[in-house]
Amino acid sequence: MVDGELYDPLISRNFGQTTELKHRNKLLLLMAGVLGLREIELTLVTVSVFIAPDGSFNEFAVLPDTITRDGAERPVVLANVELKKAFEKYIKWLIESGINTMPNKHYLGLNPNAHLFVDDNFKPFTVQKRGESISPHAMNKLLDQLIKNAGLWDAGVRRLSLVRTCVIESYRAGMSTNDIMITTGFSDDSIAKILVMDYSVYSPISEWFIKRKTTKQNRLEAFKRRRKWMI
């Protein structure tokens, strides 16, 4: 994401000096584009996921199953330098602004159970109930607006583009597809499709995945034939 073609317009045009919420905007976009957090996860993630009681920063964090899109806990690694800087500046802004703070030294003086991100009114992002599920409608609207602010909406960029960028940049950085599956929650097939879409760098990816699936299927068929004679 930081080195991707979306980074400059998406971050710079939402990080103006006159934007009071610029630190929030930048961290939101990096959390989506670098860590692959979905809208509902960005809405519900709390301070305690990333900040320990002693105030230290958790570079290795686990998103609880109560907030993840698919209902399964997921580890995320906050090793990206740009993201860590953005996180530190956003937390500093929260503390200096007195947002979600408590009169104690634990968690840097922040309420550990408070949602990490606040809306334009400095309140938690609201959600809408749809039957037994909830929709992060407010977060959806904000991310859509940030994309439009950058002039990327008409170019076909959408919220899902941010998470896809996370997959592509993770692969470029040397992560295995299995590690990407674990940290993003995407299936093997979904990752394959996303990487194949990155034609400029990964045109051979499609052939590689097809060959791998064919080889796997051939092994299964061979095993079935052997098992038939073993019975």
PDB file of C-alpha atoms in Angstrom:
ATOM      1  CA  MET A   1       0.000   0.000   0.000  1.00  0.00           C
ATOM      2  CA  VAL A   2       2.734   2.478   0.934  1.00  0.00           C
ATOM      3  CA  ASP A   3       4.552   1.870  -2.330  1.00  0.00           C
ATOM      4  CA  GLY A   4       1.398   1.191  -4.350  1.00  0.00           C
ATOM      5  CA  GLU A   5      -0.027   3.472  -6.992  1.00  0.00           C
ATOM      6  CA  LEU A   6      -3.045   4.313  -4.825  1.00  0.00           C
ATOM      7  CA  TYR A   7      -0.968   5.562  -1.901  1.00  0.00           C
ATOM      8  CA  ASP A   8      -0.052   9.084  -2.988  1.00  0.00           C
ATOM      9  CA  PRO A   9      -3.500  10.348  -4.012  1.00  0.00           C
ATOM     10  CA  LEU A  10      -5.406   8.397  -1.377  1.00  0.00           C
ATOM     11  CA  ILE A  11      -3.299   9.498   1.584  1.00  0.00           C
ATOM     12  CA  SER A  12      -2.124  12.951   0.509  1.00  0.00           C
ATOM     13  CA  ARG A  13      -5.581  14.208  -0.478  1.00  0.00           C
ATOM     14  CA  ASN A  14      -7.071  13.098   2.820  1.00  0.00           C
ATOM     15  CA  PHE A  15      -4.242  14.365   4.995  1.00  0.00           C
ATOM     16  CA  GLY A  16      -4.447  18.116   4.466  1.00  0.00           C
ATOM     17  CA  GLN A  17      -3.095  20.441   7.152  1.00  0.00           C
ATOM     18  CA  THR A  18      -6.571  21.896   7.698  1.00  0.00           C
ATOM     19  CA  THR A  19      -8.222  18.516   8.235  1.00  0.00           C
ATOM     20  CA  GLU A  20      -8.743  18.051  11.972  1.00  0.00           C
ATOM     21  CA  LEU A  21      -9.232  14.321  11.514  1.00  0.00           C
ATOM     22  CA  LYS A  22      -6.259  13.810   9.192  1.00  0.00           C
ATOM     23  CA  HIS A  23      -4.501  11.385  11.537  1.00  0.00           C
ATOM     24  CA  ARG A  24      -7.620   9.251  11.747  1.00  0.00           C
ATOM     25  CA  ASN A  25      -8.081   9.300   7.980  1.00  0.00           C
ATOM     26  CA  LYS A  26      -4.510   8.213   7.321  1.00  0.00           C
ATOM     27  CA  LEU A  27      -4.548   5.403   9.873  1.00  0.00           C
ATOM     28  CA  LEU A  28      -7.904   4.130   8.620  1.00  0.00           C
ATOM     29  CA  LEU A  29      -6.632   3.876   5.055  1.00  0.00           C
ATOM     30  CA  LEU A  30      -3.412   2.182   6.142  1.00  0.00           C
ATOM     31  CA  MET A  31      -5.237  -0.266   8.409  1.00  0.00           C
ATOM     32  CA  ALA A  32      -7.382  -1.249   5.424  1.00  0.00           C
ATOM     33  CA  GLY A  33      -4.672  -1.189   2.753  1.00  0.00           C
ATOM     34  CA  VAL A  34      -1.752  -2.607   4.750  1.00  0.00           C
ATOM     35  CA  LEU A  35      -3.446  -4.864   7.311  1.00  0.00           C
ATOM     36  CA  GLY A  36      -6.550  -5.751   5.334  1.00  0.00           C
ATOM     37  CA  LEU A  37      -9.055  -4.810   8.035  1.00  0.00           C
ATOM     38  CA  ARG A  38     -12.661  -4.824   6.802  1.00  0.00           C
ATOM     39  CA  GLU A  39     -15.186  -2.073   7.478  1.00  0.00           C
ATOM     40  CA  ILE A  40     -16.839  -3.882  10.394  1.00  0.00           C
ATOM     41  CA  GLU A  41     -13.436  -4.587  11.934  1.00  0.00           C
ATOM     42  CA  LEU A  42     -12.368  -0.948  11.616  1.00  0.00           C
ATOM     43  CA  THR A  43     -15.648   0.036  13.245  1.00  0.00           C
ATOM     44  CA  LEU A  44     -15.503  -2.316  16.227  1.00  0.00           C
ATOM     45  CA  VAL A  45     -11.795  -2.789  16.972  1.00  0.00           C
ATOM     46  CA  THR A  46     -10.876  -1.471  20.417  1.00  0.00           C
ATOM     47  CA  VAL A  47      -7.843   0.274  21.860  1.00  0.00           C
ATOM     48  CA  SER A  48      -6.778  -2.803  23.863  1.00  0.00           C
ATOM     49  CA  VAL A  49      -6.178  -4.840  20.680  1.00  0.00           C
ATOM     50  CA  PHE A  50      -3.154  -2.709  19.810  1.00  0.00           C
ATOM     51  CA  ILE A  51      -2.096  -1.182  23.143  1.00  0.00           C
ATOM     52  CA  ALA A  52      -1.029  -3.260  26.152  1.00  0.00           C
ATOM     53  CA  PRO A  53      -1.873  -2.298  29.776  1.00  0.00           C
ATOM     54  CA  ASP A  54       1.670  -0.938  30.281  1.00  0.00           C
ATOM     55  CA  GLY A  55       1.206   1.365  27.289  1.00  0.00           C
ATOM     56  CA  SER A  56       3.407  -0.592  24.881  1.00  0.00           C
ATOM     57  CA  PHE A  57       2.445  -1.112  21.270  1.00  0.00           C
ATOM     58  CA  ASN A  58       1.400  -4.610  20.161  1.00  0.00           C
ATOM     59  CA  GLU A  59       3.118  -5.200  16.827  1.00  0.00           C
ATOM     60  CA  PHE A  60       1.522  -8.648  16.778  1.00  0.00           C
ATOM     61  CA  ALA A  61      -2.186  -8.339  17.486  1.00  0.00           C
ATOM     62  CA  VAL A  62      -5.142 -10.680  17.304  1.00  0.00           C
ATOM     63  CA  LEU A  63      -8.519  -9.477  16.099  1.00  0.00           C
ATOM     64  CA  PRO A  64     -11.149 -11.177  18.311  1.00  0.00           C
ATOM     65  CA  ASP A  65     -13.781 -13.360  16.686  1.00  0.00           C
ATOM     66  CA  THR A  66     -16.479 -11.003  17.970  1.00  0.00           C
ATOM     67  CA  ILE A  67     -15.521  -8.319  15.450  1.00  0.00           C
ATOM     68  CA  THR A  68     -14.080 -10.130  12.440  1.00  0.00           C
ATOM     69  CA  ARG A  69     -16.018 -10.363   9.208  1.00  0.00           C
ATOM     70  CA  ASP A  70     -16.097 -14.172   9.177  1.00  0.00           C
ATOM     71  CA  GLY A  71     -16.402 -14.716  12.926  1.00  0.00           C
ATOM     72  CA  ALA A  72     -12.939 -16.247  13.360  1.00  0.00           C
ATOM     73  CA  GLU A  73     -10.110 -14.562  15.240  1.00  0.00           C
ATOM     74  CA  ARG A  74      -7.277 -13.409  13.012  1.00  0.00           C
ATOM     75  CA  PRO A  75      -3.675 -12.356  13.699  1.00  0.00           C
ATOM     76  CA  VAL A  76      -2.295  -9.163  12.160  1.00  0.00           C
ATOM     77  CA  VAL A  77       1.292  -7.941  12.135  1.00  0.00           C
ATOM     78  CA  LEU A  78       1.905  -4.205  12.384  1.00  0.00           C
ATOM     79  CA  ALA A  79       5.454  -4.206  11.066  1.00  0.00           C
ATOM     80  CA  ASN A  80       4.970  -1.513   8.420  1.00  0.00           C
ATOM     81  CA  VAL A  81       6.955   1.586   9.430  1.00  0.00           C
ATOM     82  CA  GLU A  82       4.531   4.068   7.879  1.00  0.00           C
ATOM     83  CA  LEU A  83       1.585   2.424   9.613  1.00  0.00           C
ATOM     84  CA  LYS A  84       3.310   2.463  13.002  1.00  0.00           C
ATOM     85  CA  LYS A  85       4.099   6.161  12.647  1.00  0.00           C
ATOM     86  CA  ALA A  86       0.495   6.874  11.688  1.00  0.00           C
ATOM     87  CA  PHE A  87      -0.730   4.853  14.678  1.00  0.00           C
ATOM     88  CA  GLU A  88       1.503   6.761  17.106  1.00  0.00           C
ATOM     89  CA  LYS A  89       0.346  10.133  15.758  1.00  0.00           C
ATOM     90  CA  TYR A  90      -3.310   9.152  15.924  1.00  0.00           C
ATOM     91  CA  ILE A  91      -2.999   7.913  19.518  1.00  0.00           C
ATOM     92  CA  LYS A  92      -1.172  11.107  20.457  1.00  0.00           C
ATOM     93  CA  TRP A  93      -3.991  13.129  18.902  1.00  0.00           C
ATOM     94  CA  LEU A  94      -6.612  11.165  20.872  1.00  0.00           C
ATOM     95  CA  ILE A  95      -4.784  11.804  24.142  1.00  0.00           C
ATOM     96  CA  GLU A  96      -4.133  15.494  23.476  1.00  0.00           C
ATOM     97  CA  SER A  97      -7.766  15.959  22.441  1.00  0.00           C
ATOM     98  CA  GLY A  98      -9.045  14.125  25.522  1.00  0.00           C
ATOM     99  CA  ILE A  99     -10.975  11.623  23.415  1.00  0.00           C
ATOM    100  CA  ASN A 100     -11.758   8.298  25.150  1.00  0.00           C
ATOM    101  CA  THR A 101      -9.292   9.067  27.943  1.00  0.00           C
ATOM    102  CA  MET A 102      -9.386   7.867  31.549  1.00  0.00           C
ATOM    103  CA  PRO A 103      -7.709   9.215  34.729  1.00  0.00           C
ATOM    104  CA  ASN A 104      -5.084   6.484  35.020  1.00  0.00           C
ATOM    105  CA  LYS A 105      -1.748   5.524  33.492  1.00  0.00           C
ATOM    106  CA  HIS A 106      -2.769   2.175  32.033  1.00  0.00           C
ATOM    107  CA  TYR A 107      -3.216   1.941  28.262  1.00  0.00           C
ATOM    108  CA  LEU A 108      -1.564   5.375  27.934  1.00  0.00           C
ATOM    109  CA  GLY A 109      -4.554   6.847  29.739  1.00  0.00           C
ATOM    110  CA  LEU A 110      -7.025   5.641  27.119  1.00  0.00           C
ATOM    111  CA  ASN A 111     -10.136   3.581  27.762  1.00  0.00           C
ATOM    112  CA  PRO A 112      -9.076   0.070  26.635  1.00  0.00           C
ATOM    113  CA  ASN A 113     -12.656  -0.872  25.760  1.00  0.00           C
ATOM    114  CA  ALA A 114     -13.280   2.202  23.627  1.00  0.00           C
ATOM    115  CA  HIS A 115     -13.447   1.804  19.874  1.00  0.00           C
ATOM    116  CA  LEU A 116     -10.138   2.780  18.328  1.00  0.00           C
ATOM    117  CA  PHE A 117     -11.628   4.983  15.610  1.00  0.00           C
ATOM    118  CA  VAL A 118     -14.004   7.896  16.107  1.00  0.00           C
ATOM    119  CA  ASP A 119     -16.345   9.485  13.602  1.00  0.00           C
ATOM    120  CA  ASP A 120     -16.412  13.145  12.526  1.00  0.00           C
ATOM    121  CA  ASN A 121     -18.164  14.029  15.784  1.00  0.00           C
ATOM    122  CA  PHE A 122     -15.471  12.259  17.849  1.00  0.00           C
ATOM    123  CA  LYS A 123     -17.924   9.503  18.772  1.00  0.00           C
ATOM    124  CA  PRO A 124     -17.797   5.750  18.030  1.00  0.00           C
ATOM    125  CA  PHE A 125     -18.928   4.828  14.529  1.00  0.00           C
ATOM    126  CA  THR A 126     -22.517   3.647  14.548  1.00  0.00           C
ATOM    127  CA  VAL A 127     -23.745   0.382  13.037  1.00  0.00           C
ATOM    128  CA  GLN A 128     -27.070  -0.660  11.577  1.00  0.00           C
ATOM    129  CA  LYS A 129     -28.805  -3.912  12.445  1.00  0.00           C
ATOM    130  CA  ARG A 130     -29.941  -6.122   9.589  1.00  0.00           C
ATOM    131  CA  GLY A 131     -31.716  -9.077  11.083  1.00  0.00           C
ATOM    132  CA  GLU A 132     -29.147 -10.959  13.132  1.00  0.00           C
ATOM    133  CA  SER A 133     -26.210  -9.174  11.515  1.00  0.00           C
ATOM    134  CA  ILE A 134     -24.904  -5.618  11.753  1.00  0.00           C
ATOM    135  CA  SER A 135     -23.786  -3.293   8.976  1.00  0.00           C
ATOM    136  CA  PRO A 136     -20.943  -0.754   9.340  1.00  0.00           C
ATOM    137  CA  HIS A 137     -22.894   1.789   7.290  1.00  0.00           C
ATOM    138  CA  ALA A 138     -21.198   4.855   8.802  1.00  0.00           C
ATOM    139  CA  MET A 139     -17.700   3.476   8.172  1.00  0.00           C
ATOM    140  CA  ASN A 140     -18.689   2.493   4.631  1.00  0.00           C
ATOM    141  CA  LYS A 141     -19.779   6.056   3.901  1.00  0.00           C
ATOM    142  CA  LEU A 142     -16.558   7.548   5.263  1.00  0.00           C
ATOM    143  CA  LEU A 143     -14.253   5.232   3.312  1.00  0.00           C
ATOM    144  CA  ASP A 144     -16.256   5.859   0.140  1.00  0.00           C
ATOM    145  CA  GLN A 145     -15.868   9.593   0.699  1.00  0.00           C
ATOM    146  CA  LEU A 146     -12.105   9.315   1.259  1.00  0.00           C
ATOM    147  CA  ILE A 147     -11.802   7.467  -2.042  1.00  0.00           C
ATOM    148  CA  LYS A 148     -13.861  10.161  -3.765  1.00  0.00           C
ATOM    149  CA  ASN A 149     -11.747  12.898  -2.165  1.00  0.00           C
ATOM    150  CA  ALA A 150      -8.717  11.348  -3.830  1.00  0.00           C
ATOM    151  CA  GLY A 151     -10.415  11.388  -7.246  1.00  0.00           C
ATOM    152  CA  LEU A 152     -10.212   7.609  -7.500  1.00  0.00           C
ATOM    153  CA  TRP A 153     -13.891   6.712  -7.467  1.00  0.00           C
ATOM    154  CA  ASP A 154     -14.373   7.349 -11.184  1.00  0.00           C
ATOM    155  CA  ALA A 155     -11.310   5.183 -11.835  1.00  0.00           C
ATOM    156  CA  GLY A 156     -13.145   2.201 -10.366  1.00  0.00           C
ATOM    157  CA  VAL A 157     -11.502   2.186  -6.931  1.00  0.00           C
ATOM    158  CA  ARG A 158     -13.802   0.927  -4.180  1.00  0.00           C
ATOM    159  CA  ARG A 159     -13.477  -0.117  -0.542  1.00  0.00           C
ATOM    160  CA  LEU A 160     -12.655  -3.679  -1.559  1.00  0.00           C
ATOM    161  CA  SER A 161      -9.736  -2.274  -3.562  1.00  0.00           C
ATOM    162  CA  LEU A 162      -8.025  -1.387  -0.275  1.00  0.00           C
ATOM    163  CA  VAL A 163      -8.118  -4.965   1.009  1.00  0.00           C
ATOM    164  CA  ARG A 164      -7.049  -6.295  -2.381  1.00  0.00           C
ATOM    165  CA  THR A 165      -4.082  -3.927  -2.230  1.00  0.00           C
ATOM    166  CA  CYS A 166      -3.142  -5.477   1.120  1.00  0.00           C
ATOM    167  CA  VAL A 167      -3.030  -8.936  -0.496  1.00  0.00           C
ATOM    168  CA  ILE A 168      -0.939  -7.776  -3.460  1.00  0.00           C
ATOM    169  CA  GLU A 169       1.529  -5.749  -1.381  1.00  0.00           C
ATOM    170  CA  SER A 170       1.888  -8.602   1.136  1.00  0.00           C
ATOM    171  CA  TYR A 171       2.746 -10.984  -1.683  1.00  0.00           C
ATOM    172  CA  ARG A 172       5.227  -8.489  -3.134  1.00  0.00           C
ATOM    173  CA  ALA A 173       6.850  -8.229   0.296  1.00  0.00           C
ATOM    174  CA  GLY A 174       7.510 -11.977   0.283  1.00  0.00           C
ATOM    175  CA  MET A 175       4.644 -13.376   2.347  1.00  0.00           C
ATOM    176  CA  SER A 176       3.478 -16.839   1.390  1.00  0.00           C
ATOM    177  CA  THR A 177      -0.101 -17.344   0.229  1.00  0.00           C
ATOM    178  CA  ASN A 178      -0.724 -19.386   3.363  1.00  0.00           C
ATOM    179  CA  ASP A 179       0.404 -16.512   5.601  1.00  0.00           C
ATOM    180  CA  ILE A 180      -1.763 -14.111   3.602  1.00  0.00           C
ATOM    181  CA  MET A 181      -4.726 -16.449   4.110  1.00  0.00           C
ATOM    182  CA  ILE A 182      -4.169 -16.400   7.873  1.00  0.00           C
ATOM    183  CA  THR A 183      -3.672 -12.638   8.232  1.00  0.00           C
ATOM    184  CA  THR A 184      -6.399 -11.472   5.842  1.00  0.00           C
ATOM    185  CA  GLY A 185      -9.026 -14.175   6.211  1.00  0.00           C
ATOM    186  CA  PHE A 186      -9.232 -14.650   2.444  1.00  0.00           C
ATOM    187  CA  SER A 187      -9.512 -18.139   0.990  1.00  0.00           C
ATOM    188  CA  ASP A 188      -6.861 -19.647  -1.246  1.00  0.00           C
ATOM    189  CA  ASP A 189      -9.077 -19.117  -4.300  1.00  0.00           C
ATOM    190  CA  SER A 190      -9.769 -15.468  -3.425  1.00  0.00           C
ATOM    191  CA  ILE A 191      -6.068 -14.720  -3.040  1.00  0.00           C
ATOM    192  CA  ALA A 192      -5.377 -16.398  -6.373  1.00  0.00           C
ATOM    193  CA  LYS A 193      -7.968 -14.227  -8.112  1.00  0.00           C
ATOM    194  CA  ILE A 194      -6.665 -11.042  -6.510  1.00  0.00           C
ATOM    195  CA  LEU A 195      -3.064 -11.741  -7.485  1.00  0.00           C
ATOM    196  CA  VAL A 196      -4.042 -12.653 -11.028  1.00  0.00           C
ATOM    197  CA  MET A 197      -5.704  -9.237 -11.317  1.00  0.00           C
ATOM    198  CA  ASP A 198      -2.312  -7.589 -10.742  1.00  0.00           C
ATOM    199  CA  TYR A 199      -1.310  -8.207 -14.351  1.00  0.00           C
ATOM    200  CA  SER A 200       1.567  -5.706 -14.501  1.00  0.00           C
ATOM    201  CA  VAL A 201       3.737  -7.692 -12.103  1.00  0.00           C
ATOM    202  CA  TYR A 202       2.132 -11.091 -11.685  1.00  0.00           C
ATOM    203  CA  SER A 203       1.036 -12.207 -15.140  1.00  0.00           C
ATOM    204  CA  PRO A 204       2.571 -15.704 -14.523  1.00  0.00           C
ATOM    205  CA  ILE A 205       0.568 -16.100 -11.300  1.00  0.00           C
ATOM    206  CA  SER A 206      -2.516 -17.469 -13.035  1.00  0.00           C
ATOM    207  CA  GLU A 207      -0.569 -20.252 -14.710  1.00  0.00           C
ATOM    208  CA  TRP A 208       1.148 -21.095 -11.424  1.00  0.00           C
ATOM    209  CA  PHE A 209      -2.140 -21.475  -9.529  1.00  0.00           C
ATOM    210  CA  ILE A 210      -3.724 -23.509 -12.320  1.00  0.00           C
ATOM    211  CA  LYS A 211      -0.765 -25.885 -12.384  1.00  0.00           C
ATOM    212  CA  ARG A 212      -0.854 -26.246  -8.608  1.00  0.00           C
ATOM    213  CA  LYS A 213      -4.558 -27.079  -8.576  1.00  0.00           C
ATOM    214  CA  THR A 214      -4.085 -29.560 -11.416  1.00  0.00           C
ATOM    215  CA  THR A 215      -1.213 -31.241  -9.581  1.00  0.00           C
ATOM    216  CA  LYS A 216      -3.277 -31.448  -6.389  1.00  0.00           C
ATOM    217  CA  GLN A 217      -6.195 -32.994  -8.251  1.00  0.00           C
ATOM    218  CA  ASN A 218      -3.924 -35.506  -9.971  1.00  0.00           C
ATOM    219  CA  ARG A 219      -2.526 -36.569  -6.588  1.00  0.00           C
ATOM    220  CA  LEU A 220      -6.027 -37.098  -5.222  1.00  0.00           C
ATOM    221  CA  GLU A 221      -7.032 -39.177  -8.233  1.00  0.00           C
ATOM    222  CA  ALA A 222      -3.863 -41.274  -7.963  1.00  0.00           C
ATOM    223  CA  PHE A 223      -4.524 -41.846  -4.267  1.00  0.00           C
ATOM    224  CA  LYS A 224      -8.077 -42.985  -5.017  1.00  0.00           C
ATOM    225  CA  ARG A 225      -6.789 -45.486  -7.575  1.00  0.00           C
ATOM    226  CA  ARG A 226      -4.204 -46.874  -5.161  1.00  0.00           C
ATOM    227  CA  ARG A 227      -6.719 -47.084  -2.338  1.00  0.00           C
ATOM    228  CA  LYS A 228      -9.086 -49.061  -4.569  1.00  0.00           C
ATOM    229  CA  TRP A 229      -6.517 -51.829  -4.903  1.00  0.00           C
ATOM    230  CA  MET A 230      -5.608 -51.674  -1.208  1.00  0.00           C
ATOM    231  CA  ILE A 231      -9.143 -52.559  -0.062  1.00  0.00           C
TER     232      ILE A 231
END
